[in-house]
Amino acid sequence: MSLEDVCEEVFLLIDEGTVKRYKSELTDEIEPAVTELIGRAEDGLKALIQKENQLQAKIDVAKSRPLKPSAGRTMASQKLEQRRLNTLTRQREQLEADLEALEAEVKQMVRVSLSHLVQPLSAENQ
């Protein structure tokens, strides 16, 4: 007896009503999941279409803008420019710190000078 004969015998033993009932039960069981998956796929497709439209709009805007002079720079020149900017930033920060220190020193000198002026005046009043 071959496998085909066994399968044929099994199918011969199951009546058509049973097959229809199992088919209906299987449909009832998987239909909600299939419907949900279709809905999720449609939502995903809508989101992708919206994203595509946004990207296309960005491309259109970018094409309509004139190229900036920096657009033609090489990567090496961009890195060099970035280093120069970093150096200038550090120099500015150092100068700001020096300025604050000088301002504090001037204030201290003014206080000392004023205190020397105030002391003789208070001595004269006594």
PDB file of C-alpha atoms in Angstrom:
ATOM      1  CA  MET A   1       0.000   0.000   0.000  1.00  0.00           C
ATOM      2  CA  SER A   2       1.505   3.365  -1.052  1.00  0.00           C
ATOM      3  CA  LEU A   3       1.187   6.778   0.550  1.00  0.00           C
ATOM      4  CA  GLU A   4      -1.202   7.879  -2.178  1.00  0.00           C
ATOM      5  CA  ASP A   5      -3.451   4.922  -1.430  1.00  0.00           C
ATOM      6  CA  VAL A   6      -3.500   5.810   2.293  1.00  0.00           C
ATOM      7  CA  CYS A   7      -4.316   9.450   1.538  1.00  0.00           C
ATOM      8  CA  GLU A   8      -7.027   8.386  -0.881  1.00  0.00           C
ATOM      9  CA  GLU A   9      -8.544   6.083   1.698  1.00  0.00           C
ATOM     10  CA  VAL A  10      -8.536   8.859   4.328  1.00  0.00           C
ATOM     11  CA  PHE A  11     -10.254  11.219   1.952  1.00  0.00           C
ATOM     12  CA  LEU A  12     -12.725   8.572   1.041  1.00  0.00           C
ATOM     13  CA  LEU A  13     -13.588   8.059   4.700  1.00  0.00           C
ATOM     14  CA  ILE A  14     -14.304  11.785   5.317  1.00  0.00           C
ATOM     15  CA  ASP A  15     -17.575  12.951   3.871  1.00  0.00           C
ATOM     16  CA  GLU A  16     -17.973  16.281   2.073  1.00  0.00           C
ATOM     17  CA  GLY A  17     -19.967  17.856   4.908  1.00  0.00           C
ATOM     18  CA  THR A  18     -17.083  17.317   7.337  1.00  0.00           C
ATOM     19  CA  VAL A  19     -14.606  18.886   4.902  1.00  0.00           C
ATOM     20  CA  LYS A  20     -16.884  21.923   4.481  1.00  0.00           C
ATOM     21  CA  ARG A  21     -17.320  22.230   8.230  1.00  0.00           C
ATOM     22  CA  TYR A  22     -13.526  22.131   8.832  1.00  0.00           C
ATOM     23  CA  LYS A  23     -13.008  24.614   6.007  1.00  0.00           C
ATOM     24  CA  SER A  24     -15.591  26.961   7.518  1.00  0.00           C
ATOM     25  CA  GLU A  25     -14.049  26.646  11.003  1.00  0.00           C
ATOM     26  CA  LEU A  26     -10.574  27.306   9.633  1.00  0.00           C
ATOM     27  CA  THR A  27     -11.857  30.362   7.736  1.00  0.00           C
ATOM     28  CA  ASP A  28     -13.591  31.670  10.863  1.00  0.00           C
ATOM     29  CA  GLU A  29     -10.405  31.115  12.850  1.00  0.00           C
ATOM     30  CA  ILE A  30      -7.908  32.822  10.540  1.00  0.00           C
ATOM     31  CA  GLU A  31     -10.109  35.486   8.908  1.00  0.00           C
ATOM     32  CA  PRO A  32      -9.753  38.064  11.756  1.00  0.00           C
ATOM     33  CA  ALA A  33      -5.966  37.692  11.756  1.00  0.00           C
ATOM     34  CA  VAL A  34      -5.806  37.993   7.966  1.00  0.00           C
ATOM     35  CA  THR A  35      -8.096  41.042   8.053  1.00  0.00           C
ATOM     36  CA  GLU A  36      -5.906  42.670  10.728  1.00  0.00           C
ATOM     37  CA  LEU A  37      -2.745  41.953   8.755  1.00  0.00           C
ATOM     38  CA  ILE A  38      -4.280  43.429   5.609  1.00  0.00           C
ATOM     39  CA  GLY A  39      -5.287  46.554   7.559  1.00  0.00           C
ATOM     40  CA  ARG A  40      -1.795  46.907   9.011  1.00  0.00           C
ATOM     41  CA  ALA A  41      -0.263  46.458   5.572  1.00  0.00           C
ATOM     42  CA  GLU A  42      -2.570  49.125   4.123  1.00  0.00           C
ATOM     43  CA  ASP A  43      -1.686  51.514   6.975  1.00  0.00           C
ATOM     44  CA  GLY A  44       1.997  50.849   6.425  1.00  0.00           C
ATOM     45  CA  LEU A  45       1.604  51.450   2.703  1.00  0.00           C
ATOM     46  CA  LYS A  46      -0.174  54.770   3.371  1.00  0.00           C
ATOM     47  CA  ALA A  47       2.648  55.819   5.719  1.00  0.00           C
ATOM     48  CA  LEU A  48       5.268  54.885   3.120  1.00  0.00           C
ATOM     49  CA  ILE A  49       3.446  56.835   0.433  1.00  0.00           C
ATOM     50  CA  GLN A  50       3.240  59.862   2.737  1.00  0.00           C
ATOM     51  CA  LYS A  51       6.958  59.547   3.554  1.00  0.00           C
ATOM     52  CA  GLU A  52       7.763  59.273  -0.149  1.00  0.00           C
ATOM     53  CA  ASN A  53       5.767  62.446  -0.849  1.00  0.00           C
ATOM     54  CA  GLN A  54       7.588  64.296   1.939  1.00  0.00           C
ATOM     55  CA  LEU A  55      10.967  63.195   0.638  1.00  0.00           C
ATOM     56  CA  GLN A  56      10.001  64.173  -2.900  1.00  0.00           C
ATOM     57  CA  ALA A  57       8.965  67.609  -1.636  1.00  0.00           C
ATOM     58  CA  LYS A  58      12.341  67.981   0.105  1.00  0.00           C
ATOM     59  CA  ILE A  59      14.099  66.994  -3.107  1.00  0.00           C
ATOM     60  CA  ASP A  60      12.088  69.542  -5.078  1.00  0.00           C
ATOM     61  CA  VAL A  61      12.908  72.288  -2.576  1.00  0.00           C
ATOM     62  CA  ALA A  62      16.590  71.338  -2.597  1.00  0.00           C
ATOM     63  CA  LYS A  63      16.685  71.378  -6.392  1.00  0.00           C
ATOM     64  CA  SER A  64      15.058  74.809  -6.528  1.00  0.00           C
ATOM     65  CA  ARG A  65      17.613  76.334  -4.097  1.00  0.00           C
ATOM     66  CA  PRO A  66      20.895  77.554  -5.521  1.00  0.00           C
ATOM     67  CA  LEU A  67      23.921  75.586  -4.445  1.00  0.00           C
ATOM     68  CA  LYS A  68      25.844  77.019  -1.536  1.00  0.00           C
ATOM     69  CA  PRO A  69      29.508  77.773  -2.147  1.00  0.00           C
ATOM     70  CA  SER A  70      30.441  75.198   0.487  1.00  0.00           C
ATOM     71  CA  ALA A  71      28.680  72.482  -1.501  1.00  0.00           C
ATOM     72  CA  GLY A  72      31.662  72.140  -3.823  1.00  0.00           C
ATOM     73  CA  ARG A  73      34.193  71.782  -1.016  1.00  0.00           C
ATOM     74  CA  THR A  74      36.047  68.566  -0.537  1.00  0.00           C
ATOM     75  CA  MET A  75      35.855  66.574   2.636  1.00  0.00           C
ATOM     76  CA  ALA A  76      39.419  67.595   3.525  1.00  0.00           C
ATOM     77  CA  SER A  77      38.652  71.298   3.199  1.00  0.00           C
ATOM     78  CA  GLN A  78      35.509  70.846   5.293  1.00  0.00           C
ATOM     79  CA  LYS A  79      37.559  69.149   8.018  1.00  0.00           C
ATOM     80  CA  LEU A  80      40.135  71.922   7.848  1.00  0.00           C
ATOM     81  CA  GLU A  81      37.392  74.543   8.151  1.00  0.00           C
ATOM     82  CA  GLN A  82      35.911  72.681  11.113  1.00  0.00           C
ATOM     83  CA  ARG A  83      39.312  72.584  12.853  1.00  0.00           C
ATOM     84  CA  ARG A  84      39.744  76.313  12.227  1.00  0.00           C
ATOM     85  CA  LEU A  85      36.309  76.998  13.718  1.00  0.00           C
ATOM     86  CA  ASN A  86      37.122  74.835  16.733  1.00  0.00           C
ATOM     87  CA  THR A  87      40.401  76.697  17.250  1.00  0.00           C
ATOM     88  CA  LEU A  88      38.680  80.069  17.009  1.00  0.00           C
ATOM     89  CA  THR A  89      36.019  78.929  19.445  1.00  0.00           C
ATOM     90  CA  ARG A  90      38.644  77.824  21.971  1.00  0.00           C
ATOM     91  CA  GLN A  91      40.486  81.147  21.529  1.00  0.00           C
ATOM     92  CA  ARG A  92      37.272  83.102  22.079  1.00  0.00           C
ATOM     93  CA  GLU A  93      36.497  81.087  25.223  1.00  0.00           C
ATOM     94  CA  GLN A  94      40.038  81.701  26.544  1.00  0.00           C
ATOM     95  CA  LEU A  95      39.768  85.424  25.829  1.00  0.00           C
ATOM     96  CA  GLU A  96      36.402  85.583  27.594  1.00  0.00           C
ATOM     97  CA  ALA A  97      37.930  83.872  30.629  1.00  0.00           C
ATOM     98  CA  ASP A  98      40.886  86.306  30.566  1.00  0.00           C
ATOM     99  CA  LEU A  99      38.470  89.233  30.327  1.00  0.00           C
ATOM    100  CA  GLU A 100      36.524  88.005  33.348  1.00  0.00           C
ATOM    101  CA  ALA A 101      39.752  87.621  35.312  1.00  0.00           C
ATOM    102  CA  LEU A 102      40.858  91.146  34.361  1.00  0.00           C
ATOM    103  CA  GLU A 103      37.466  92.593  35.282  1.00  0.00           C
ATOM    104  CA  ALA A 104      37.662  90.884  38.673  1.00  0.00           C
ATOM    105  CA  GLU A 105      41.181  92.255  39.181  1.00  0.00           C
ATOM    106  CA  VAL A 106      40.068  95.795  38.256  1.00  0.00           C
ATOM    107  CA  LYS A 107      37.141  95.594  40.660  1.00  0.00           C
ATOM    108  CA  GLN A 108      39.465  94.437  43.404  1.00  0.00           C
ATOM    109  CA  MET A 109      41.886  97.307  42.692  1.00  0.00           C
ATOM    110  CA  VAL A 110      39.010  99.818  42.737  1.00  0.00           C
ATOM    111  CA  ARG A 111      37.839  98.457  46.104  1.00  0.00           C
ATOM    112  CA  VAL A 112      41.324  98.700  47.552  1.00  0.00           C
ATOM    113  CA  SER A 113      41.764 102.247  46.210  1.00  0.00           C
ATOM    114  CA  LEU A 114      38.404 103.315  47.558  1.00  0.00           C
ATOM    115  CA  SER A 115      39.123 101.806  50.940  1.00  0.00           C
ATOM    116  CA  HIS A 116      42.388 103.771  51.117  1.00  0.00           C
ATOM    117  CA  LEU A 117      40.511 106.948  50.262  1.00  0.00           C
ATOM    118  CA  VAL A 118      37.756 106.293  52.745  1.00  0.00           C
ATOM    119  CA  GLN A 119      40.151 105.588  55.653  1.00  0.00           C
ATOM    120  CA  PRO A 120      41.855 109.035  55.601  1.00  0.00           C
ATOM    121  CA  LEU A 121      38.490 110.766  55.334  1.00  0.00           C
ATOM    122  CA  SER A 122      37.123 108.888  58.305  1.00  0.00           C
ATOM    123  CA  ALA A 123      40.322 109.689  60.287  1.00  0.00           C
ATOM    124  CA  GLU A 124      39.911 113.415  59.505  1.00  0.00           C
ATOM    125  CA  ASN A 125      36.337 113.396  60.743  1.00  0.00           C
ATOM    126  CA  GLN A 126      37.360 112.007  64.118  1.00  0.00           C
TER     127      GLN A 126
END
